Coordinates of C-alpha atoms in Angstrom, one line a residue:
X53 CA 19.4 50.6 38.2
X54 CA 21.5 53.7 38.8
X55 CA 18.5 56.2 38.3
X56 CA 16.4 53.8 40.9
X57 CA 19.7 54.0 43.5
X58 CA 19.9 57.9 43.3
X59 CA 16.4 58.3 44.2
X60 CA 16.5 55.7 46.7
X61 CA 20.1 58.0 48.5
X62 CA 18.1 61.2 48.0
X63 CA 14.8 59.8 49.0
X64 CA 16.9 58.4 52.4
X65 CA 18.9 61.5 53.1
X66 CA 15.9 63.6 53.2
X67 CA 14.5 61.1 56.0
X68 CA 11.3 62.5 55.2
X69 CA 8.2 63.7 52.4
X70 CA 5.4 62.3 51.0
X71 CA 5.7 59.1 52.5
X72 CA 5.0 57.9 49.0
X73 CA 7.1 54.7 48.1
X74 CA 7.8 56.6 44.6
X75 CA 10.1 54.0 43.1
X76 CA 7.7 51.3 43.4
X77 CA 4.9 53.8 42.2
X78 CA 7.1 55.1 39.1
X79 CA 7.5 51.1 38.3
X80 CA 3.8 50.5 39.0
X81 CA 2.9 53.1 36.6
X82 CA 5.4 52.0 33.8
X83 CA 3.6 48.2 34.2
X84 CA 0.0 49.7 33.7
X85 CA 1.6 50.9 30.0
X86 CA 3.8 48.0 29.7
X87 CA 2.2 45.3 30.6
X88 CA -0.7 45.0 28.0
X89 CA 1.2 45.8 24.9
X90 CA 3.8 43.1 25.9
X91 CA 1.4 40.9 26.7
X92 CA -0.2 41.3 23.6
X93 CA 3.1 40.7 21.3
X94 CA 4.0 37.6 23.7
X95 CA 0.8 36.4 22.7
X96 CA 1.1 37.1 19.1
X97 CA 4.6 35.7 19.1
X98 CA 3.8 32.2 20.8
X99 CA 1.2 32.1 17.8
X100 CA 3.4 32.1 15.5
X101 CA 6.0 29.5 17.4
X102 CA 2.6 27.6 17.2
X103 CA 1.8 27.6 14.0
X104 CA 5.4 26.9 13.0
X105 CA 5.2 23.4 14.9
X106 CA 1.8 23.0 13.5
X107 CA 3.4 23.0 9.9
X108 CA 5.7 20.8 11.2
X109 CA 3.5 18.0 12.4
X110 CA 1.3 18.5 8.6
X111 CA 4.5 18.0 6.9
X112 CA 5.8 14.8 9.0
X113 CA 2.3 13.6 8.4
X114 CA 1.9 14.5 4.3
X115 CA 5.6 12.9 3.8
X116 CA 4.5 9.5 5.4
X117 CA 1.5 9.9 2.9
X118 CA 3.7 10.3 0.8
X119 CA 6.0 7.7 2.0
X120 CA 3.1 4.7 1.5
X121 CA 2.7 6.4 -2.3
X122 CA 6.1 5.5 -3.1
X123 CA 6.0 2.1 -2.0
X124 CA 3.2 1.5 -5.1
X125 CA 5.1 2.9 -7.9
X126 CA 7.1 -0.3 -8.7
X127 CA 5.3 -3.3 -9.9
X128 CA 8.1 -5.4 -7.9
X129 CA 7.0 -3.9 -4.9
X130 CA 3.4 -4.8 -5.1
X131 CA 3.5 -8.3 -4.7
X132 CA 6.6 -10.5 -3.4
X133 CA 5.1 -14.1 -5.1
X134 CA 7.2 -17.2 -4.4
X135 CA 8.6 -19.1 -7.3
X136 CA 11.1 -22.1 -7.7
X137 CA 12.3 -24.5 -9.9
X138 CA 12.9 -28.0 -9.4
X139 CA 16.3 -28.2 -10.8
X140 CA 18.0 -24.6 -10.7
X141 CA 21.0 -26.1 -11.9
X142 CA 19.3 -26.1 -15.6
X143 CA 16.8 -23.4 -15.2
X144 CA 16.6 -20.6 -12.0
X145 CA 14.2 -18.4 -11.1
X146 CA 15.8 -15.0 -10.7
X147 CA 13.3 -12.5 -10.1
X148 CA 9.3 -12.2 -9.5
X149 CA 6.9 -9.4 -9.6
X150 CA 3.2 -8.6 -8.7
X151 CA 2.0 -9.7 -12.0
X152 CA 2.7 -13.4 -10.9
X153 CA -0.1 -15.8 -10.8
X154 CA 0.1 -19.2 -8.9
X155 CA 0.5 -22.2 -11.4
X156 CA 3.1 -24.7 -12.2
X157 CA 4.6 -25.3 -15.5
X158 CA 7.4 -27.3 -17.3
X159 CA 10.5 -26.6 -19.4
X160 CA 12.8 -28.4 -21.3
X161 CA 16.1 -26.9 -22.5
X162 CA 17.5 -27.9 -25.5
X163 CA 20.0 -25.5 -26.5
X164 CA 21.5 -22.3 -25.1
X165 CA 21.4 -19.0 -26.3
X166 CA 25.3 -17.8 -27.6
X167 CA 27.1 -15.1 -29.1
X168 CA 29.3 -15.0 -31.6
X169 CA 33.0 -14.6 -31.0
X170 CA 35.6 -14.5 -32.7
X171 CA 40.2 -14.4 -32.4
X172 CA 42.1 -12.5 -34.0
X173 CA 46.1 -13.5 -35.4
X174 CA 48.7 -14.2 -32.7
X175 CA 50.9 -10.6 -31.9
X176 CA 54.1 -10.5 -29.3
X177 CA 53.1 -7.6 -27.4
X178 CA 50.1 -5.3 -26.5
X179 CA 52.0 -2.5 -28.8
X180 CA 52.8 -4.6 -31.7
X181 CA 52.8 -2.6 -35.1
X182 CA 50.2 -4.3 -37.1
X183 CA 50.4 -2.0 -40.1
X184 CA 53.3 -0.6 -40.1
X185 CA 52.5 2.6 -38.0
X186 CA 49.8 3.4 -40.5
X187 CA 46.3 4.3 -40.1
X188 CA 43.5 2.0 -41.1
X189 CA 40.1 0.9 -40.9
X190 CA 38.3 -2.2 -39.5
X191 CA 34.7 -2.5 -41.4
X192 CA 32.1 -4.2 -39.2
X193 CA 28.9 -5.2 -41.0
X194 CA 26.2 -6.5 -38.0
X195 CA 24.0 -8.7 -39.7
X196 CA 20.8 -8.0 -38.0
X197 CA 20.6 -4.2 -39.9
X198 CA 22.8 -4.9 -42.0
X199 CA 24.7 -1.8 -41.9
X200 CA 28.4 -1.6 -42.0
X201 CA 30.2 1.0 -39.8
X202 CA 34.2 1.7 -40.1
X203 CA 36.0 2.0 -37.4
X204 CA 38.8 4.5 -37.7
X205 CA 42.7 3.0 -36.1
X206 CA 44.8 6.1 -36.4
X207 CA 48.4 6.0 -37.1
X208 CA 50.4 4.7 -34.3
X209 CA 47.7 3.1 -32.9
X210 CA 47.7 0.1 -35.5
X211 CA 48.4 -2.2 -32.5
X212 CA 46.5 -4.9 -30.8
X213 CA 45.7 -1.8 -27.9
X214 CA 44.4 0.5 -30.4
X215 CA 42.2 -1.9 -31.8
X216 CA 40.7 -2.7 -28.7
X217 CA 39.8 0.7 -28.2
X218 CA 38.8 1.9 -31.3
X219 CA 36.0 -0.9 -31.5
X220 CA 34.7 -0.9 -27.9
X221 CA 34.6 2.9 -28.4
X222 CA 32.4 3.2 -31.4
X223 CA 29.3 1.2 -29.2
X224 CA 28.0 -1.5 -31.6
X225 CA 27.3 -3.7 -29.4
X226 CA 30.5 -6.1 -30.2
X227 CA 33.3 -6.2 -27.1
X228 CA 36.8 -6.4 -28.0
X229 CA 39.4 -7.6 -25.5
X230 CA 43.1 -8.6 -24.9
X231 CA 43.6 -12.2 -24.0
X232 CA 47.6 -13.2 -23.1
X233 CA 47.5 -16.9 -24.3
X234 CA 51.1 -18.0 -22.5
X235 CA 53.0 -17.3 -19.1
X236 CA 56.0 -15.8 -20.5
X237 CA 53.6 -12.6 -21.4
X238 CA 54.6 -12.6 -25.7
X239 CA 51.4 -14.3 -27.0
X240 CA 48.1 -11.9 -27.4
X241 CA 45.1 -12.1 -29.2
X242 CA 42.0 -10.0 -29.4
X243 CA 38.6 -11.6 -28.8
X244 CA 35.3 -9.7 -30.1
X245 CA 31.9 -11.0 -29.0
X246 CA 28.9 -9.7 -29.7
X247 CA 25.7 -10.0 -28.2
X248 CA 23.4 -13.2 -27.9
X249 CA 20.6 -14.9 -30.7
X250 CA 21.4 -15.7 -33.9
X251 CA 20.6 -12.0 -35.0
X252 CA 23.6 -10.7 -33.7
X253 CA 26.1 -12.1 -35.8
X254 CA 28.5 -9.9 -37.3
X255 CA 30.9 -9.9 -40.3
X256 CA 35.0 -8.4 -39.5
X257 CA 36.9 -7.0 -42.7
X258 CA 40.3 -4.3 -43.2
X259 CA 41.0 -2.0 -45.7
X260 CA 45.3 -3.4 -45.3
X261 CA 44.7 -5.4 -47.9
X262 CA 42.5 -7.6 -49.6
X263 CA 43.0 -11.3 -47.8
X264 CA 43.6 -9.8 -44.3
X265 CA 40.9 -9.4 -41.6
X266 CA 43.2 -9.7 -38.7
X267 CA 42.8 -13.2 -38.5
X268 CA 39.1 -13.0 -36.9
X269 CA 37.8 -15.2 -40.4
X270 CA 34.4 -14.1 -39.5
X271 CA 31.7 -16.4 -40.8
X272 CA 34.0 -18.4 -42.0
X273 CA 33.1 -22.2 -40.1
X274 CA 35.8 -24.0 -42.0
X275 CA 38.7 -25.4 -40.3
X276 CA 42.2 -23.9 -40.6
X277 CA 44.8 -21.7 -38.6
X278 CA 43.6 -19.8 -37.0
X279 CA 40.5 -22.3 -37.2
X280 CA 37.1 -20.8 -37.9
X281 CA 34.7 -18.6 -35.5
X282 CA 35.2 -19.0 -32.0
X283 CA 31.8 -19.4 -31.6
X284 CA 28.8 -18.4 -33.7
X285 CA 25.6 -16.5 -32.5
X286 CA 22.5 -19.1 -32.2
X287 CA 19.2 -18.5 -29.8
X288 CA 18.3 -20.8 -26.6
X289 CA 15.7 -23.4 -28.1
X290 CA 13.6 -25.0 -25.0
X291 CA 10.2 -26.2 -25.0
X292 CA 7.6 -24.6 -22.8
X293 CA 4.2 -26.6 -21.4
X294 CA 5.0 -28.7 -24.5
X295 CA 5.6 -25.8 -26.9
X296 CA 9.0 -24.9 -28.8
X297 CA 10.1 -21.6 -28.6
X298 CA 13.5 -19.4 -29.3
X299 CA 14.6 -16.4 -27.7
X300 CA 17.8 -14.4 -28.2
X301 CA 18.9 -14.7 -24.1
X302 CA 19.1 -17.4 -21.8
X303 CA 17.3 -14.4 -19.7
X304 CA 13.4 -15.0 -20.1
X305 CA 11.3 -12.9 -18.5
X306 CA 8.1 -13.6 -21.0
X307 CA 6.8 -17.2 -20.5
X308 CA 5.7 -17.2 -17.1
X309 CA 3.8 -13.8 -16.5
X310 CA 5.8 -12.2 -13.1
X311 CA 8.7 -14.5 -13.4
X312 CA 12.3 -14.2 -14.9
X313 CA 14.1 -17.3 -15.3
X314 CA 17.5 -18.2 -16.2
X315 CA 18.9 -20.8 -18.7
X316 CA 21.5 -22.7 -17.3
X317 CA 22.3 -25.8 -18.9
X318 CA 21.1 -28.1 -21.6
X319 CA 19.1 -31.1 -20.6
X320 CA 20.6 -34.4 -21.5
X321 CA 18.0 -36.1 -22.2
X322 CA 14.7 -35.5 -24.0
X323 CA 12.5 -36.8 -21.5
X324 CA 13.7 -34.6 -18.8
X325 CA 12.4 -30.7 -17.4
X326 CA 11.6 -28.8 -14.6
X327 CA 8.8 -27.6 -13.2
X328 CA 8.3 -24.1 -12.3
X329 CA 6.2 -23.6 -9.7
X330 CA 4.5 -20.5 -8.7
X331 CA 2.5 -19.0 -5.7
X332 CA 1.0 -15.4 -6.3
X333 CA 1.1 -13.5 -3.8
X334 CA -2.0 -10.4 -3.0
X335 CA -1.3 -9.7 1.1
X336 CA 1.5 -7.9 0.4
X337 CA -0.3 -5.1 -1.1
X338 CA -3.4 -5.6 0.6
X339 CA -1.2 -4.7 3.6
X340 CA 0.4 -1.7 2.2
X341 CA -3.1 -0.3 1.4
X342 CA -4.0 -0.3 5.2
X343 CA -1.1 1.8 5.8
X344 CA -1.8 4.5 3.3
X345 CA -5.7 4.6 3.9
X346 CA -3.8 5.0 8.3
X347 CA -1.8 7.2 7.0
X348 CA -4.2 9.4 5.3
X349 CA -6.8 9.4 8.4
X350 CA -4.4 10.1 10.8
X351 CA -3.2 13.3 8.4
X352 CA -7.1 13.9 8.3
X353 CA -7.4 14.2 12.6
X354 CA -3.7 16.0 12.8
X355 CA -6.0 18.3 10.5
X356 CA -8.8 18.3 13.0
X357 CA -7.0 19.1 16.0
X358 CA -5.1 21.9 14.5
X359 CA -8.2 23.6 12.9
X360 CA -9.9 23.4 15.9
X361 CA -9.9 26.3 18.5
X362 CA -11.7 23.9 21.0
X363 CA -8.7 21.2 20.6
X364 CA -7.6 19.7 23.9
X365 CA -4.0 18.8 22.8
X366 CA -2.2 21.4 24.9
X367 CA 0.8 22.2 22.2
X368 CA -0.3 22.6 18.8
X369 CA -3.9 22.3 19.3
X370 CA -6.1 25.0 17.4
X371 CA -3.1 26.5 16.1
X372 CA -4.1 26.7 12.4
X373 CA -7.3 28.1 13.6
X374 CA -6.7 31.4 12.0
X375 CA -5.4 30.0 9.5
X376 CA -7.9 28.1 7.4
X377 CA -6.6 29.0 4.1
X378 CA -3.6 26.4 4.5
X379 CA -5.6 23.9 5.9
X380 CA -7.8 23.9 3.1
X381 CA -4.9 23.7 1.0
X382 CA -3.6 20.7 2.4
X383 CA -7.1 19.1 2.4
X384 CA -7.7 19.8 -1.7
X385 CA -4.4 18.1 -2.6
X386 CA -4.3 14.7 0.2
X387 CA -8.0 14.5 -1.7
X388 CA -6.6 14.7 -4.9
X389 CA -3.8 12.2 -4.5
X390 CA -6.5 9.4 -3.2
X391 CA -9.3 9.8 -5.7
X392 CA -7.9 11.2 -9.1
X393 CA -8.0 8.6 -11.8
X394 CA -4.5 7.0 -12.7
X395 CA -2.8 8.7 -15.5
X396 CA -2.1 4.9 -16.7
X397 CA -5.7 2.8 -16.3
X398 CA -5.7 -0.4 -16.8
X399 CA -8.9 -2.5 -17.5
X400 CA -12.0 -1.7 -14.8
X401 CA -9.0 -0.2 -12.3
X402 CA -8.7 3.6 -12.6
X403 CA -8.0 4.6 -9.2
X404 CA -8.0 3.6 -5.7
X405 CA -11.5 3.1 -5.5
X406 CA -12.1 0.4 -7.8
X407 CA -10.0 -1.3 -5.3
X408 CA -11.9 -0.7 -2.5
X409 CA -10.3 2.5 -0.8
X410 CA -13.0 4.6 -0.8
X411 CA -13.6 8.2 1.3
X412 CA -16.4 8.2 4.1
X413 CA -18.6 10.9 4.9
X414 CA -16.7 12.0 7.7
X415 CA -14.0 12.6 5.3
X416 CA -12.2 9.6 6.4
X417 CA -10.8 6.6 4.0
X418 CA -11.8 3.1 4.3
X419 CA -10.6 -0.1 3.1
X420 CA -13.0 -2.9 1.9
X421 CA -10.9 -6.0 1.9
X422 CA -13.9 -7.9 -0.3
X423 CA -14.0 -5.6 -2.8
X424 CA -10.0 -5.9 -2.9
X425 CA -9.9 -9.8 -2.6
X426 CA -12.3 -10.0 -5.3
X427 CA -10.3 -7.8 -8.1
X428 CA -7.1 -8.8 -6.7
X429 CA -8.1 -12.2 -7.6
X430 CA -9.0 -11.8 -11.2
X431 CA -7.1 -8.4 -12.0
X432 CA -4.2 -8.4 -10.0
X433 CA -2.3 -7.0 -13.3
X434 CA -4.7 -4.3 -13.9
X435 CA -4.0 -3.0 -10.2
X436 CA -0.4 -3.4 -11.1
X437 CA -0.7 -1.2 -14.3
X438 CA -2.7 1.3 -12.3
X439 CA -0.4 1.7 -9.0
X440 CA 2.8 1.6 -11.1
X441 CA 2.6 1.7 -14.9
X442 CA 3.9 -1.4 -15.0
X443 CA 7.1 0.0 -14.1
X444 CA 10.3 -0.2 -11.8
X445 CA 12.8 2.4 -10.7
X446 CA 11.1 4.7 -13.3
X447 CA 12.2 8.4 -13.2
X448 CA 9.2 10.4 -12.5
X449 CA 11.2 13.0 -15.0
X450 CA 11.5 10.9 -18.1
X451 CA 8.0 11.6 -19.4
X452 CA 7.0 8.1 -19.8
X453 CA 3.7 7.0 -18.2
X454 CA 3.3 7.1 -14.8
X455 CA 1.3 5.7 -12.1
X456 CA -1.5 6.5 -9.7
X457 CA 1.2 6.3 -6.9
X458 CA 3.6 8.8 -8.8
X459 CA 0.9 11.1 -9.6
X460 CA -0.4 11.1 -6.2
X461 CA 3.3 12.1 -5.1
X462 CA 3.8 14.9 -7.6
X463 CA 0.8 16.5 -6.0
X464 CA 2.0 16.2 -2.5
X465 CA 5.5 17.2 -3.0
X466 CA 4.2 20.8 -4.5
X467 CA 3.1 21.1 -0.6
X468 CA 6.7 19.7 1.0
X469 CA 9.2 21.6 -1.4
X470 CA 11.6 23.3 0.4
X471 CA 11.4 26.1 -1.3
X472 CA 7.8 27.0 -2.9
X473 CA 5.7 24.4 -0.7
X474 CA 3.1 25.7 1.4
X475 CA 4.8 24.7 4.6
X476 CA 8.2 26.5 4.1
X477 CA 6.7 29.7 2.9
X478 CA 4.1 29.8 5.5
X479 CA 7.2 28.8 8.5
X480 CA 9.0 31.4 6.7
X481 CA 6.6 34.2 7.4
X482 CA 6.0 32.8 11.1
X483 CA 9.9 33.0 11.5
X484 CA 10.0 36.5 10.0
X485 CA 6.6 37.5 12.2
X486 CA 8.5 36.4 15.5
X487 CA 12.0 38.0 14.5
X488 CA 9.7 41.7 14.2
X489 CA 7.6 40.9 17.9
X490 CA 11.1 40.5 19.6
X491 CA 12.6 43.3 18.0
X492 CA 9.1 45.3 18.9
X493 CA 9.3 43.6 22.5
X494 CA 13.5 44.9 22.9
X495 CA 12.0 48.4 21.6
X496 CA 9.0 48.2 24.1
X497 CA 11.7 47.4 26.7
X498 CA 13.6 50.3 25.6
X499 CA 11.0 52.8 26.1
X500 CA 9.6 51.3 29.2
X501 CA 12.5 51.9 30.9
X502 CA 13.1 55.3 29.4
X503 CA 9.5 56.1 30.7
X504 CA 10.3 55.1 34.4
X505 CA 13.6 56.8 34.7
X506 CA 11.1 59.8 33.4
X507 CA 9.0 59.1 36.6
X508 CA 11.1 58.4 38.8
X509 CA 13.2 61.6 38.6
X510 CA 10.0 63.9 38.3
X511 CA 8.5 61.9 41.6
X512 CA 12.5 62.5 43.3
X513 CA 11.9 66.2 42.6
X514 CA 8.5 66.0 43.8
X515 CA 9.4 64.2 47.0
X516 CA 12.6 67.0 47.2
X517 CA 9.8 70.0 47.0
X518 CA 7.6 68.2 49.3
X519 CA 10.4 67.6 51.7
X520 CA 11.6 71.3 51.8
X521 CA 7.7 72.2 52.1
X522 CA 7.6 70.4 55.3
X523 CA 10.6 71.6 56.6
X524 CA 9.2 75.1 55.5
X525 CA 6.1 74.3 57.9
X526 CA 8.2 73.2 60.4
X527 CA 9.8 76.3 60.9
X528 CA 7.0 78.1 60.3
X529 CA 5.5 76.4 63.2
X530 CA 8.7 76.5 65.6
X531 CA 8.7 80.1 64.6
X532 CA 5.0 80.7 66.3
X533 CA 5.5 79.0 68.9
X534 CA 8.1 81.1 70.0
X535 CA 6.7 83.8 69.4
X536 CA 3.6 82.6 71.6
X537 CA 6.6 82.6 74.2
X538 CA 7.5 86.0 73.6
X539 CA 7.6 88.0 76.9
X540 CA 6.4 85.7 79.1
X541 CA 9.3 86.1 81.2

């Protein structure tokens, strides 16, 4: 430093003085002040770089809590059961969930389910004037309400286009298209169809005039050109474990419980059907309760460790230790989440503990795998109902009933938000603590240094005073002795 260089050249040009090393005793002095306060913010600010990598590891750990929670809240994801069908060709099996139970059963199709369609006259072109450039209106009566809604064709759009539009805009369930009949590209017609089951027929009329109805001679089954309905509305008809039934869709998801098969094809004969075979499946979840309740203890000794001022891990360990209130925090709600009743109950099975995930005394959870086995085996729906409301891919914002694993995330996210959650508002005052202890520690700096530039120039006039005091003596002393001398010649 320059003040430390212009002491050391006066210091050495004098040659002499206290024989005090001054700039090591100016800096010795500054440390005894220094030292402790610095210490004391160093200490304060690895703290808080302590605590902020405590709040870390608690949030990795709640988020894989949270993490097992969300693989519960889907009753697909509870259970993967196998199914099949011996002839997929007539009926397939295209999705399973939890609820399935092992079993076989038969099926015989008879008929499949259809909707009604229906073509319109022949036009030359996609823009072909069908009234003349006029507006009108195309009356569409759905025979399962019974309500008739008119659909508006503006003028200019009275062409096979417009038509198009204007139905498959106004949403009733009926889809009009554009089919080009020929290769030379001057043959259209428009094909409605409506939905499938015999409930969904539908009746087509125009206001134009009184015969027309743009060809689509809707329940009209007689032959003639154009011939009748395309095709008319009916329900698949199949028998089921000997048992006649009708549904709407060749989609049935409500015969066998956990399994949604798919009408193919008729049968041929009446002798023939398949077999549906089913193997429930209750490992799957069994195995996904051993990672939550592993999950949840190793949150529980992360908890431990950083509480504890006696910790042995080297990093983190005891760094929440003056900070109890956000450990408690975190305790209250992980408790919460894994023994509040479902909001949706099902049966005996209200919460996690009627399945056999049950705290210990040590604070701890367990899993009995009997107690599991047992209700799994007789309530596996119930379990299902409880974990997921029966649900899949349910918004946890649509205010529909929920599960124990939804619930048990809504209370663990209020921790992990990003912006109100305990973790980012306490990291956020740790970051704001640390930014004041460096700007204390710069300040400190700043007056340390100030303070031995202070020393060192009142110990460089010092040493100067001393250093003319000696050469003061010196000729004092010279002085006598000569004058000892005097007249001794």
């Amino acid at each position: 430093m320059a003040g430390e260089n212009l002491a050391s050249t006066v210091l050495t040009s004098m040659g002499r003085g206290s024989g005090v090393d001054v700039i090591k005793l100016a800096r010795d002095l500054t440390d005894v002040t220094k030292l402790p306060r610095e210490e004391r913010l160093n200490k304060a600010k690895e703290a808080s770089e302590a605590e902020i990598s405590a709040h870390a590891v608690l949030k990795y750990n709640v988020q894989l809590l949270i993490d097992q929670f969300n693989g519960l809240n889907d009753a697909s994801e509870l259970a993967t059961p196998a199914a099949t069908s011996s002839g997929a060709n007539q009926v397939s099996i295209t999705a399973t969930d939890g609820t399935a139970q092992s079993g076989l059963s038969t099926i015989h199709v008879d008929s499949l389910a259809t909707s009604q369609r229906n073509l319109s006259d022949t036009y030359s072109s996609k823009t072909q004037s069908i009234n003349g450039g006029s507006a009108f209106q195309i009356d569409i009566t759905l025979d399962s309400t019974g309500a008739t809604t008119a659909v508006a064709i503006d003028a200019g759009n009275d062409t096979p286009q417009g038509v198009i539009s204007a139905i498959n805009a106004a949403n009733l369930g009926i889809t009009a298209s554009l089919l080009t009949l020929g290769t030379d590209g001057d043959e259209f017609q428009i094909l409605l169809e409506g939905e499938t089951g015999a409930a969904n027929s539908y009746t087509v009329a125009t206001n134009i005039n009184s015969n027309s109805d743009l060809g689509f001679h809707s329940g009209d089954n007689t032959s003639g050109s154009p011939p009748k309905d395309y095709q008319e509305a009916s329900n698949a008809a199949f028998t089921f474990n000997g048992v006649a039934m009708e549904r709407s869709s060749n989609t049935i998801n409500d015969v066998v419980t956990g399994v949604t098969l798919s009408l193919n094809a008729v049968h041929s004969n009446n002798s023939d059907s398949e077999t549906i075979s089913v193997v429930s499946d209750q490992t799957t979840l069994k195995t996904k309760l051993q990672s939550l309740v592993a999950a949840y203890n190793d949150l529980q000794f992360a908890l431990n460790e950083l509480s504890d001022p006696d910790s042995d891990e080297e990093e983190v360990g005891g760094a929440l230790a003056r900070d109890l209130a956000i450990v408690r925090t975190v305790r209250d709600a992980v408790y919460q989440a894994v023994t509040q009743d479902s909001s949706t109950t099902s049966g005996n099975v209200t919460g996690l503990r009627d399945i056999g995930v049950t705290l210990t005394r040590g604070g701890n959870l367990s899993f009995d795998e009997t107690t599991y086995d047992e209700v799994a085996a007789s309530s596996f729906d119930d379990i299902s109902m409880m974990l997921s409301a029966g649900t899949n891919n349910q918004s946890r914002f649509d205010g529909q009933s929920q599960g124990l694993a939804i619930d048990a995330v809504l209370v663990l996210e209020n921790l992990t938000d990003s912006i109100s959650g305990v973790f980012a508002t306490r990291t956020s005052a740790a970051e704001a603590a640390i930014a004041q202890y460096e700007t204390e520690l710069v300040e400190l700096e700043r007056r340390m240094e100030a303070l031995y530039q202070r020393y060192l120039t009142q110990f460089t006039v010092m040493e100067s005073l001393v250093n003319q005091l000696n050469s003061t003596r010196e000729s004092m002393a010279t002085t006598w002795e000569n004058m000892g001398n005097f007249g001794k010649d």
